Coordinates of C-alpha atoms in Angstrom, one line a residue:
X662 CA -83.6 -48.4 187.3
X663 CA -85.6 -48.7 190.3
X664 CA -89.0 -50.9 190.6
X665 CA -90.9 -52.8 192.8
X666 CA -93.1 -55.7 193.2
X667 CA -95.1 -57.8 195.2
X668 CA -95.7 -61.7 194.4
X669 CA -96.4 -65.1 196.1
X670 CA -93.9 -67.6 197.1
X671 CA -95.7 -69.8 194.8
X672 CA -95.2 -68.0 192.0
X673 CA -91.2 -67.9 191.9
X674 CA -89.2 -70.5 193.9
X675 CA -86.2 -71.8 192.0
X676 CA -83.5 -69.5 191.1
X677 CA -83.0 -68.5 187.0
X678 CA -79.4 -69.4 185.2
X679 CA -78.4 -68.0 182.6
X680 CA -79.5 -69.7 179.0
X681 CA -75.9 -69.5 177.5
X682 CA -75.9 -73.0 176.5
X683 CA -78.3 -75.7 175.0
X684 CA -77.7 -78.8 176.6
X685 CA -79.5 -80.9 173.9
X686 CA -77.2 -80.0 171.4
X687 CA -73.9 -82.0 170.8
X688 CA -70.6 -80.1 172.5
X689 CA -68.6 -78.3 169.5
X690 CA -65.4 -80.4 168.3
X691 CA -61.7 -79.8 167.7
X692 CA -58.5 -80.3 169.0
X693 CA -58.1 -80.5 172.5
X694 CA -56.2 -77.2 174.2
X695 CA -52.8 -78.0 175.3
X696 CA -53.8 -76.5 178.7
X697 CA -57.2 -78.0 179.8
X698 CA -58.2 -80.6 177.4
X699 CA -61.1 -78.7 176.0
X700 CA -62.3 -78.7 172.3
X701 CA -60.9 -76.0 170.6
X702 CA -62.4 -75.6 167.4
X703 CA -60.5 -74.4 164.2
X704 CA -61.3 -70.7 164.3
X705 CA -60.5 -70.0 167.6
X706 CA -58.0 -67.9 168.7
X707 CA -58.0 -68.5 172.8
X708 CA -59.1 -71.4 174.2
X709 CA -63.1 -71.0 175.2
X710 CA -62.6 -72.5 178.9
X711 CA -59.0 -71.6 180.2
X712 CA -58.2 -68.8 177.7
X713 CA -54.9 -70.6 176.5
X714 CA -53.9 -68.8 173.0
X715 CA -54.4 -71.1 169.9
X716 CA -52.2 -72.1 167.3
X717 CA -54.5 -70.5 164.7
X718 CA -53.3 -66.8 164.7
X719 CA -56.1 -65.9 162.0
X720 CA -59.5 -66.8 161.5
X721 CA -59.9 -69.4 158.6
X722 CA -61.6 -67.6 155.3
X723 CA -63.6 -70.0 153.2
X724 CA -61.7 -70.4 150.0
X725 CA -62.4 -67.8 147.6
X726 CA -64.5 -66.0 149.5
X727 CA -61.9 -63.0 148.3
X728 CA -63.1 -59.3 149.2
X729 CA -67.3 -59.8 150.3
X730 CA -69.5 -57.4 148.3
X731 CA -73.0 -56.8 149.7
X732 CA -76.0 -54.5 148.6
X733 CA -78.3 -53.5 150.6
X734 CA -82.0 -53.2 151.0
X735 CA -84.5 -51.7 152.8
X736 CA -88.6 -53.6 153.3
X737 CA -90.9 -50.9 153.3
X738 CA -93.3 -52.8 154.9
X739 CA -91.2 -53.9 157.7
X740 CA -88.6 -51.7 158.2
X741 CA -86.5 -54.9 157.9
X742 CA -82.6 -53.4 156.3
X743 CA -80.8 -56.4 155.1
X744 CA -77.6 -56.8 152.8
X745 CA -76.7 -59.5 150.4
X746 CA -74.8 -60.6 148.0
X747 CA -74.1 -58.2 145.0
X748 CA -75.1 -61.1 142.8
X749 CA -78.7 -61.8 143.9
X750 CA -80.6 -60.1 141.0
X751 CA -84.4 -59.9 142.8
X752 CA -84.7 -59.9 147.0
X753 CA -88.1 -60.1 148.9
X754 CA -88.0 -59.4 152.6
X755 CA -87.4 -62.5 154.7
X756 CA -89.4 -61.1 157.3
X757 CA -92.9 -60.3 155.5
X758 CA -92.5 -62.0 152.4
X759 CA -92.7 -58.1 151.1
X760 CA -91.7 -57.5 147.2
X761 CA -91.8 -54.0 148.2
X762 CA -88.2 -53.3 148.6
X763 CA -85.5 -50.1 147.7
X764 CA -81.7 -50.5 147.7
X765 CA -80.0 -48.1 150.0
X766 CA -76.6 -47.1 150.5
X767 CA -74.9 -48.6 154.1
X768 CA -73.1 -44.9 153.9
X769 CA -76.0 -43.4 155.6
X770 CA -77.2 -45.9 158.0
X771 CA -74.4 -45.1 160.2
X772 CA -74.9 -48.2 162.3
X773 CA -72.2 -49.4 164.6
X774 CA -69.9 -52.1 163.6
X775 CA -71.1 -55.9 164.9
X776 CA -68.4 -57.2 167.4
X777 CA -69.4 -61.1 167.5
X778 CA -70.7 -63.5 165.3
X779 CA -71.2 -67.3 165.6
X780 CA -71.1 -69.1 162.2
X781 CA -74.1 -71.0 160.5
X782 CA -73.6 -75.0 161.7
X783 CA -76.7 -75.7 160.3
X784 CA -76.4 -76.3 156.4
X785 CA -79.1 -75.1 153.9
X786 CA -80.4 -78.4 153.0
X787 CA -80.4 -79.6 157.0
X788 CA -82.8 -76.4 157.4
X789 CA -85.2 -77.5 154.3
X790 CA -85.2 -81.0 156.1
X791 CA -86.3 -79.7 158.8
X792 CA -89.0 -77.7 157.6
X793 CA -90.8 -80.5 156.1
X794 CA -90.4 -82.9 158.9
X795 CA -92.5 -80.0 161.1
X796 CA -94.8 -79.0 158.6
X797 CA -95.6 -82.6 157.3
X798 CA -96.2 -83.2 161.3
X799 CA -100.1 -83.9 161.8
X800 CA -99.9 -82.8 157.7
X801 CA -103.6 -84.4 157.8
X802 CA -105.0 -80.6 159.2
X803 CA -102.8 -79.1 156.8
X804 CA -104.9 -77.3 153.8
X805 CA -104.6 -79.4 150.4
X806 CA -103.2 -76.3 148.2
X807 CA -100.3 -75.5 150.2
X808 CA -97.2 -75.8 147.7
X809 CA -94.5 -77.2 149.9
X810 CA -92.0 -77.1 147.3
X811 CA -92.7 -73.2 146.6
X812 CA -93.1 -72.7 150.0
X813 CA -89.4 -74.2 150.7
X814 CA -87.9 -72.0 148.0
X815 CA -88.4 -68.8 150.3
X816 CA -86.3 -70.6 153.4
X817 CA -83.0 -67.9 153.4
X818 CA -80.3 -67.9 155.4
X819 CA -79.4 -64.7 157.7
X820 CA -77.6 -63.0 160.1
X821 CA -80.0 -61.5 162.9
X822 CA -78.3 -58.8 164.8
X823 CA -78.9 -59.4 168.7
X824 CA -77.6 -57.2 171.7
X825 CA -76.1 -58.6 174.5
X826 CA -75.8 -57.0 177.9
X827 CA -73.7 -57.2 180.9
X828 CA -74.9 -55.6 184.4
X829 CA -74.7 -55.6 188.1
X830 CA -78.2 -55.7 190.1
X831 CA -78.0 -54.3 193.3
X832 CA -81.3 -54.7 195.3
X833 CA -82.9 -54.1 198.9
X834 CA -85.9 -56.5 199.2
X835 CA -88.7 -56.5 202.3
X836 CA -91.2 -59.5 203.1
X837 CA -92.5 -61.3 205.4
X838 CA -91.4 -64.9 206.3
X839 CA -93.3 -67.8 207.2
X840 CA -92.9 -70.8 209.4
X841 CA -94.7 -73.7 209.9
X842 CA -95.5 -75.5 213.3
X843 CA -98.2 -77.7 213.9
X844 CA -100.6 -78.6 216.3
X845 CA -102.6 -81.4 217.2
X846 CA -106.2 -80.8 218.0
X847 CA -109.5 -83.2 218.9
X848 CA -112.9 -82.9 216.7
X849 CA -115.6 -85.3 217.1
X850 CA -118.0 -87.0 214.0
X851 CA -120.8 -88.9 213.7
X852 CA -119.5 -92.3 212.1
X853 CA -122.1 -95.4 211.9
X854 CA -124.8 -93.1 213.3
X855 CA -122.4 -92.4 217.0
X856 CA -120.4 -90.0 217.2
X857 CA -116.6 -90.7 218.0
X858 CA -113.8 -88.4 219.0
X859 CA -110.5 -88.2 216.6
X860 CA -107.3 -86.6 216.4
X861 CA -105.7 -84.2 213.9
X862 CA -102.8 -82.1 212.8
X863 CA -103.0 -78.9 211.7
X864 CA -100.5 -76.8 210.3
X865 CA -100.0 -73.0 211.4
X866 CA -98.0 -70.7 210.2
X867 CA -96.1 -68.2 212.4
X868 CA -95.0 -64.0 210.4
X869 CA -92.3 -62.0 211.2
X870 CA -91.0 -59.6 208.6
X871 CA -87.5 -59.8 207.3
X872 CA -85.4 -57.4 204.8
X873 CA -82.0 -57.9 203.6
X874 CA -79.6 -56.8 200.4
X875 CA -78.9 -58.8 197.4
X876 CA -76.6 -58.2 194.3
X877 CA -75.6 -60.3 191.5
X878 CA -74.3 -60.1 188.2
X879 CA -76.3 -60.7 185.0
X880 CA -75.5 -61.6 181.4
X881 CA -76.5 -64.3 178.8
X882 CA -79.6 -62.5 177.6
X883 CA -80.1 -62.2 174.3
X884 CA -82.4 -59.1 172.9
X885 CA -83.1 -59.1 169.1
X886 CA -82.2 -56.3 167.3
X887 CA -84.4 -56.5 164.5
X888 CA -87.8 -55.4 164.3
X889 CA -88.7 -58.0 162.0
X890 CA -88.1 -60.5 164.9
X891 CA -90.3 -60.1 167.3
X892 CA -88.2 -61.0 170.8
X893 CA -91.4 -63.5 171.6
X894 CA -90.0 -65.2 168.3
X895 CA -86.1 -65.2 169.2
X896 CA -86.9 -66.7 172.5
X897 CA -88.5 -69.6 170.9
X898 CA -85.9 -70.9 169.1
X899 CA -83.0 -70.0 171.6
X900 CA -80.7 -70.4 173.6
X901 CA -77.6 -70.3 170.9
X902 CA -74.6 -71.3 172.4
X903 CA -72.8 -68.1 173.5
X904 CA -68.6 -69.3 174.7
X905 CA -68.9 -70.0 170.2
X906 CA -68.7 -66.5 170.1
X907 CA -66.1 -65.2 168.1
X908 CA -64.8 -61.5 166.9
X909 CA -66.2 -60.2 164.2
X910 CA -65.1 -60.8 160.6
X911 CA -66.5 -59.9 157.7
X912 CA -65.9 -63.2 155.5
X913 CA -68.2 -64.8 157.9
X914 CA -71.4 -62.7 155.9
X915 CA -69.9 -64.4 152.1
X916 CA -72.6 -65.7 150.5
X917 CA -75.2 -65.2 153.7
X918 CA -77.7 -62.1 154.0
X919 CA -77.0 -60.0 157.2
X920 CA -79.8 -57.8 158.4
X921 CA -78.8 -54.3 159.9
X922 CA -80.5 -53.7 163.7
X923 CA -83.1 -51.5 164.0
X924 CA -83.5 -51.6 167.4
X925 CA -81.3 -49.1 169.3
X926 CA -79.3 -50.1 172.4
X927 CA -81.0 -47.7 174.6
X928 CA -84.6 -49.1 173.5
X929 CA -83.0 -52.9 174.2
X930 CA -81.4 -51.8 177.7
X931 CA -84.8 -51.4 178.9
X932 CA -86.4 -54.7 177.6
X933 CA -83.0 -56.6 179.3
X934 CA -83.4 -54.7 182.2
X935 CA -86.7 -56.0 182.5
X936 CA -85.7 -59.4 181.9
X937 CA -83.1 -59.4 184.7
X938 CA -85.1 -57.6 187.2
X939 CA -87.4 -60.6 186.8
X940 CA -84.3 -62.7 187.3
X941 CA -83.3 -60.9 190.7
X942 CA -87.0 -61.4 191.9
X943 CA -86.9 -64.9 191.3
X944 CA -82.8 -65.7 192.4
X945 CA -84.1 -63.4 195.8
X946 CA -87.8 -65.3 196.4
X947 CA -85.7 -68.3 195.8
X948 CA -82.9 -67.8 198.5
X949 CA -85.3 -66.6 201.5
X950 CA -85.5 -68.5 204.5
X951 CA -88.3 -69.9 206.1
X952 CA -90.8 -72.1 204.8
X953 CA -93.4 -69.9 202.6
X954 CA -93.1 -65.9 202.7
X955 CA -95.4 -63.3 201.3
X956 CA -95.6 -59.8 200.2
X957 CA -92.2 -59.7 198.7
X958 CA -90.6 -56.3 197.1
X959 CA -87.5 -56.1 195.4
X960 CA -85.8 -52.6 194.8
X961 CA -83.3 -52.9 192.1
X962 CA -80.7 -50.3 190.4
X963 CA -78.5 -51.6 187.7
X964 CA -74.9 -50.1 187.0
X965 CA -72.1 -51.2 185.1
X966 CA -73.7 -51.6 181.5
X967 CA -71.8 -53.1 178.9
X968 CA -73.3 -54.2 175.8
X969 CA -72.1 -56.3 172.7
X970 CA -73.8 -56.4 169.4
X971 CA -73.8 -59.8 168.1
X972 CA -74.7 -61.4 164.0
X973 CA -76.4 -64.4 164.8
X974 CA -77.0 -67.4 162.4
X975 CA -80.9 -68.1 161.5
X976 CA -82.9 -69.5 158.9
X977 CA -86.0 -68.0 158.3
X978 CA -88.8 -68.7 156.2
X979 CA -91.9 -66.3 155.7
X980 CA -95.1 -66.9 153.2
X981 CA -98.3 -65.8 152.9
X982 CA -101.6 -68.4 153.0
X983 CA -105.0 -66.5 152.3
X984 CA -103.3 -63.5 153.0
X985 CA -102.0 -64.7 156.7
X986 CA -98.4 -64.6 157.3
X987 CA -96.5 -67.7 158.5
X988 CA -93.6 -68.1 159.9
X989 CA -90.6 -71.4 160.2
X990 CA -87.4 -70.5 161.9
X991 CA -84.3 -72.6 162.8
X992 CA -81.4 -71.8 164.7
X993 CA -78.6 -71.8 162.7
X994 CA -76.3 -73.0 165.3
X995 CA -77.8 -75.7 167.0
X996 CA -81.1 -76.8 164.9
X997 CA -83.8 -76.1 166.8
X998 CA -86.8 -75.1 165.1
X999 CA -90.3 -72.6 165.8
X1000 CA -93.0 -71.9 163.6
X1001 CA -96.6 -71.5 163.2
X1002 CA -98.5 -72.8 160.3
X1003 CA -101.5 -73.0 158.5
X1004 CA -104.1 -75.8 159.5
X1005 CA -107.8 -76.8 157.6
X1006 CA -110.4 -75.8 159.5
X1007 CA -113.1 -77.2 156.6
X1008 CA -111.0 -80.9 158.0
X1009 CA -110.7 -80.1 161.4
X1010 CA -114.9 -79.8 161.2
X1011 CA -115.1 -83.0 159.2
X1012 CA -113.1 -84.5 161.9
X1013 CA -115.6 -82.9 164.8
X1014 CA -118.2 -84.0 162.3
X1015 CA -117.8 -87.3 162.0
X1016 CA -117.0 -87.9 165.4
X1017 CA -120.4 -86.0 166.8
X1018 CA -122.2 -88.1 164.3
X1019 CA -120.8 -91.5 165.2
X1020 CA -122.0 -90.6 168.8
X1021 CA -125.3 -89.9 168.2
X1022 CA -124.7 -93.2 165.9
X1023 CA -123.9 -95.1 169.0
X1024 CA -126.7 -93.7 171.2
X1025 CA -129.8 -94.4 168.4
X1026 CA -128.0 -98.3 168.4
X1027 CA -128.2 -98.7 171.8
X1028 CA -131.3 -97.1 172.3
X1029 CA -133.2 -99.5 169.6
X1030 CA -131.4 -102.3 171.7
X1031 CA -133.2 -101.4 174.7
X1032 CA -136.3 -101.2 173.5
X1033 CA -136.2 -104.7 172.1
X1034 CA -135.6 -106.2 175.7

């Protein structure tokens, strides 16, 4: 891909890392590799920093978890396709809160097998807590008639597919670099009615164009692979903490629903691509020399693609309040939480109300008060 595009210095400054780690969350635990000293957790088979094989040949399997059986549905409002467990009786659509769902058979999907997946940390009852710590936040704009407790019931637990990408940028970039030198120049102004003679400095700046080459590799970028997530919502409650990453097993969907990506690879190339491009603008703008620059444009082709297709651990709540749609989601790694929700306008008025009317209170009060001096 090739593009190009012209922005301020002002705009982009400070290079972009990767999000591949969330630095508020607490470090994973375990024992610490024999080679390095880092954590090694349980289920690992190599050492995350130094690669070092583990004792643990084969993933632990939760006891009895025994050969997983999932059906699967299909939302025909969304388009979401998720499987479950071939015990749960009834399913509505995590995504839309839709009743309007049809089993399918995973025969014809033909979807490509998932290659990582990082494990839910997060238990059921640690997501449900945090749902009513947010929502009960500033509860007082909150309508009356919202059920919490029904509300809370909905709250599922699933596996979002994501694709992850691996490329090299290679870009020729053009601008035009400034540098500041300053000179000092007299003015005169009228002070106590004379007028005296002062000093300044002024700044100039001094152009001369500049071009150069730049290439860097780019990963870490996560692009949901669901259409029921829109990627403004998987950026909210992201990063998840990618070296957890581990192969692909299918005892790690027992007891959890797993949605099926419905966004192809080719369609998510193009939304990382655009995401990195960004990145190369920003790493390039960040790097140039000089003091300020200006009209800056940033050529870019990307080559060797590789992807990954990742089950991801989210909790996901959807409900319906006069016919909107709300949605709470928690990462099901390392806690953090997004959501929108409902709020009283009749209160929030009351509020505006009362407060307009105290005002006008306040004014008649101090206007009697004048007119008794």
């Amino acid at each position: 891909m090739s593009s190009a595009e012209t922005f301020s210095h002002e705009e982009l400054v400070e290079p972009i890392v990767d999000d591949v780690v969330d630095a508020e969350v607490v470090p994973p635990s375990g024992e610490p590799c024999p080679s390095c000293g880092c954590p090694v957790d349980p289920q690992d088979k190599f050492c995350p920093a130094c690669g070092t094989p583990s004792e643990v040949v084969e993933p632990l399997k939760p006891a009895g978890s025994g050969d997983d059986q999932h059906k699967f549905f299909q939302c025909n409002s969304c388009g979401a396709k998720v499987s479950v467990s071939v015990d749960q009786r009834a399913f509505v659509c995590p995504f839309c809160d839709s009743n309007y769902v049809v089993e399918y058979s995973p025969d014809v999907a033909g979807r490509q097998r998932p290659e990582f997946v990082i494990g839910f940390g997060v238990t059921p009852e640690q997501a449900e807590e945090k749902f009513f710590a947010w929502i009960k936040d500033n509860q007082w704009f909150r309508p009356g008639d919202l059920r919490l407790a029904k509300v809370a019931e909905k709250m599922r637990g699933v596996y979002l597919p994501f694709w992850g990408f691996t490329m090299l940028a290679e870009s020729r970039w053009s601008a035009s670099i400034g540098e500041y030198w300053y000179r000092t120049e007299t003015y005169t102004t009228m002070e106590n009615g004379k007028m005296v003679t002062k000093t300044r400095t002024v700044t100039e700046t001094e152009w001369w164009p500049l071009d150069g080459e730049h290439h860097q590799y780019y990963s870490g970028y996560l692009v949901s692979a669901s259409k029921g997530l829109q990627q403004t919502d998987a950026d909210r409650i992201k990063p998840f903490n990618l070296p957890a990453l581990k192969r692909y097993e299918p005892f790690y969907l027992a007891g959890w629903s797993a949605e099926e990506y419905s966004i192809e690879r080719a369609e998510a190339i193009q939304i990382c691509r655009q995401e990195f491009y960004r990145r190369e603008q920003a790493n390039i703008a960040g790097f140039l020399p000089g003091n300020t620059h200006r009209s800056l444009a940033v050529e870019t082709r990307f080559s060797r693609e590789s992807s990954d297709l990742c089950l991801l651990p989210v909790y996901l709540l959807s409900y319906r309040y006069k016919d909107k749609l709300y949605r709470f989601l928690v990462n099901g790694q390392t806690g953090k939480i997004a959501g929108d929700k409902p709020i009283s306008w009749q209160r929030i008025g009351g509020v505006i109300g009362g407060v307009v009317g105290l005002i006008i209170l306040v004014v008649i009060l101090i206007l009697i008060l004048s007119s008794l001096k």
